[in-house]
CSV table of N, CA and C in Angstrom, one decimal:
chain,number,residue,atom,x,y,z
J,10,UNK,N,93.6,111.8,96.0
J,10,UNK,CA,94.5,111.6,94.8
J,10,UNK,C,94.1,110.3,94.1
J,11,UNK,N,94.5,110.4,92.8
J,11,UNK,CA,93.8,109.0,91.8
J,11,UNK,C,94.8,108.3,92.3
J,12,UNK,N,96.2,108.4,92.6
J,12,UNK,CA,97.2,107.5,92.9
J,12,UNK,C,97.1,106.7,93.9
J,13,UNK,N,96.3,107.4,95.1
J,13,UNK,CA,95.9,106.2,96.4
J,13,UNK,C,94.8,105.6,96.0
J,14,UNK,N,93.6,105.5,95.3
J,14,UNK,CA,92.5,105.5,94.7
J,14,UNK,C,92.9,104.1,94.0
J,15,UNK,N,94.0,104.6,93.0
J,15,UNK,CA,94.3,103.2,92.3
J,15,UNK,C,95.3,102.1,93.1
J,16,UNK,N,95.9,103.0,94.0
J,16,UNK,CA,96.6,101.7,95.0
J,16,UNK,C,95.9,100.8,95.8
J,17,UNK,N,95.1,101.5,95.9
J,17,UNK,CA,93.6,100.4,97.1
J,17,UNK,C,93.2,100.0,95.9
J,18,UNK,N,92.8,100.4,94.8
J,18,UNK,CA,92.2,99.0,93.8
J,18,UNK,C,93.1,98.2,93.7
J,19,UNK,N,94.2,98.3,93.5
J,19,UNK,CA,95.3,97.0,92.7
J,19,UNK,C,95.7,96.0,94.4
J,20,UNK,N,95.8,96.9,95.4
J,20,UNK,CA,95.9,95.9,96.8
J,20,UNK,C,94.6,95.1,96.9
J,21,UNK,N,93.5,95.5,96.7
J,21,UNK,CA,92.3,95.0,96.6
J,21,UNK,C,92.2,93.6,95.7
J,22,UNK,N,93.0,93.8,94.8
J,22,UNK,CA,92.7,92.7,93.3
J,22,UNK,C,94.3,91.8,93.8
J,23,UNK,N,94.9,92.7,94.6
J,23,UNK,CA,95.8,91.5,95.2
J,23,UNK,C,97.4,91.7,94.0
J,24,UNK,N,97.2,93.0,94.1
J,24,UNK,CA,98.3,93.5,93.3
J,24,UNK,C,99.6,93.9,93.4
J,25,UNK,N,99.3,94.9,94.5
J,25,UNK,CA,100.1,95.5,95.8
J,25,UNK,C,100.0,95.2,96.9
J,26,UNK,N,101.1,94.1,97.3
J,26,UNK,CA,101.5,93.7,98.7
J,26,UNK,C,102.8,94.6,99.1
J,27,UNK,N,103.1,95.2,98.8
J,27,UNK,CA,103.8,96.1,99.5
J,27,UNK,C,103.4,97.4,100.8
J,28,UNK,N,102.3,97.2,99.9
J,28,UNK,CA,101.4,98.5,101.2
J,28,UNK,C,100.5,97.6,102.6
J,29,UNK,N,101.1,98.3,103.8
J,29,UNK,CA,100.5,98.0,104.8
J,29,UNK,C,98.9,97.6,104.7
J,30,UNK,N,98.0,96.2,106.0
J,30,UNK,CA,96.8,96.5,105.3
J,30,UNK,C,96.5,97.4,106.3
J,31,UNK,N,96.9,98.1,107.0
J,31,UNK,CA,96.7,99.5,107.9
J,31,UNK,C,96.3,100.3,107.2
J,32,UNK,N,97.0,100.5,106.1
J,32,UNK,CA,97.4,102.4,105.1
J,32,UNK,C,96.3,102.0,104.3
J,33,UNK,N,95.9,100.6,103.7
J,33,UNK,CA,94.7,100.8,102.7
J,33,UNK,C,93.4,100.5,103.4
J,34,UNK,N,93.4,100.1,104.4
J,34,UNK,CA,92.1,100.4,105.1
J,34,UNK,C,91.4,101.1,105.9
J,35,UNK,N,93.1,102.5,106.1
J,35,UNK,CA,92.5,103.7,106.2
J,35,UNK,C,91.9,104.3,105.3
J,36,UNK,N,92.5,104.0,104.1
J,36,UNK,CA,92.1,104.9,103.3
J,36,UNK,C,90.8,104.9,102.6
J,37,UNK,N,90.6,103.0,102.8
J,37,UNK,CA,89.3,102.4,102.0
J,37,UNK,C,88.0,102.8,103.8
């Protein structure tokens, strides 16, 4: 999905601290 896609960009750029760093570095 572009939706997780763009949530690991913006957690990445330090956007989204809401999301586990579990869930984005499953996903990344």
């Amino acid at each position: 999905n572009r939706d997780h896609f763009k949530i690991a960009i913006y957690f990445h750029c330090g956007g989204l601290d809401l999301y586990p760093a579990q869930v984005t570095h499953g996903k990344v």
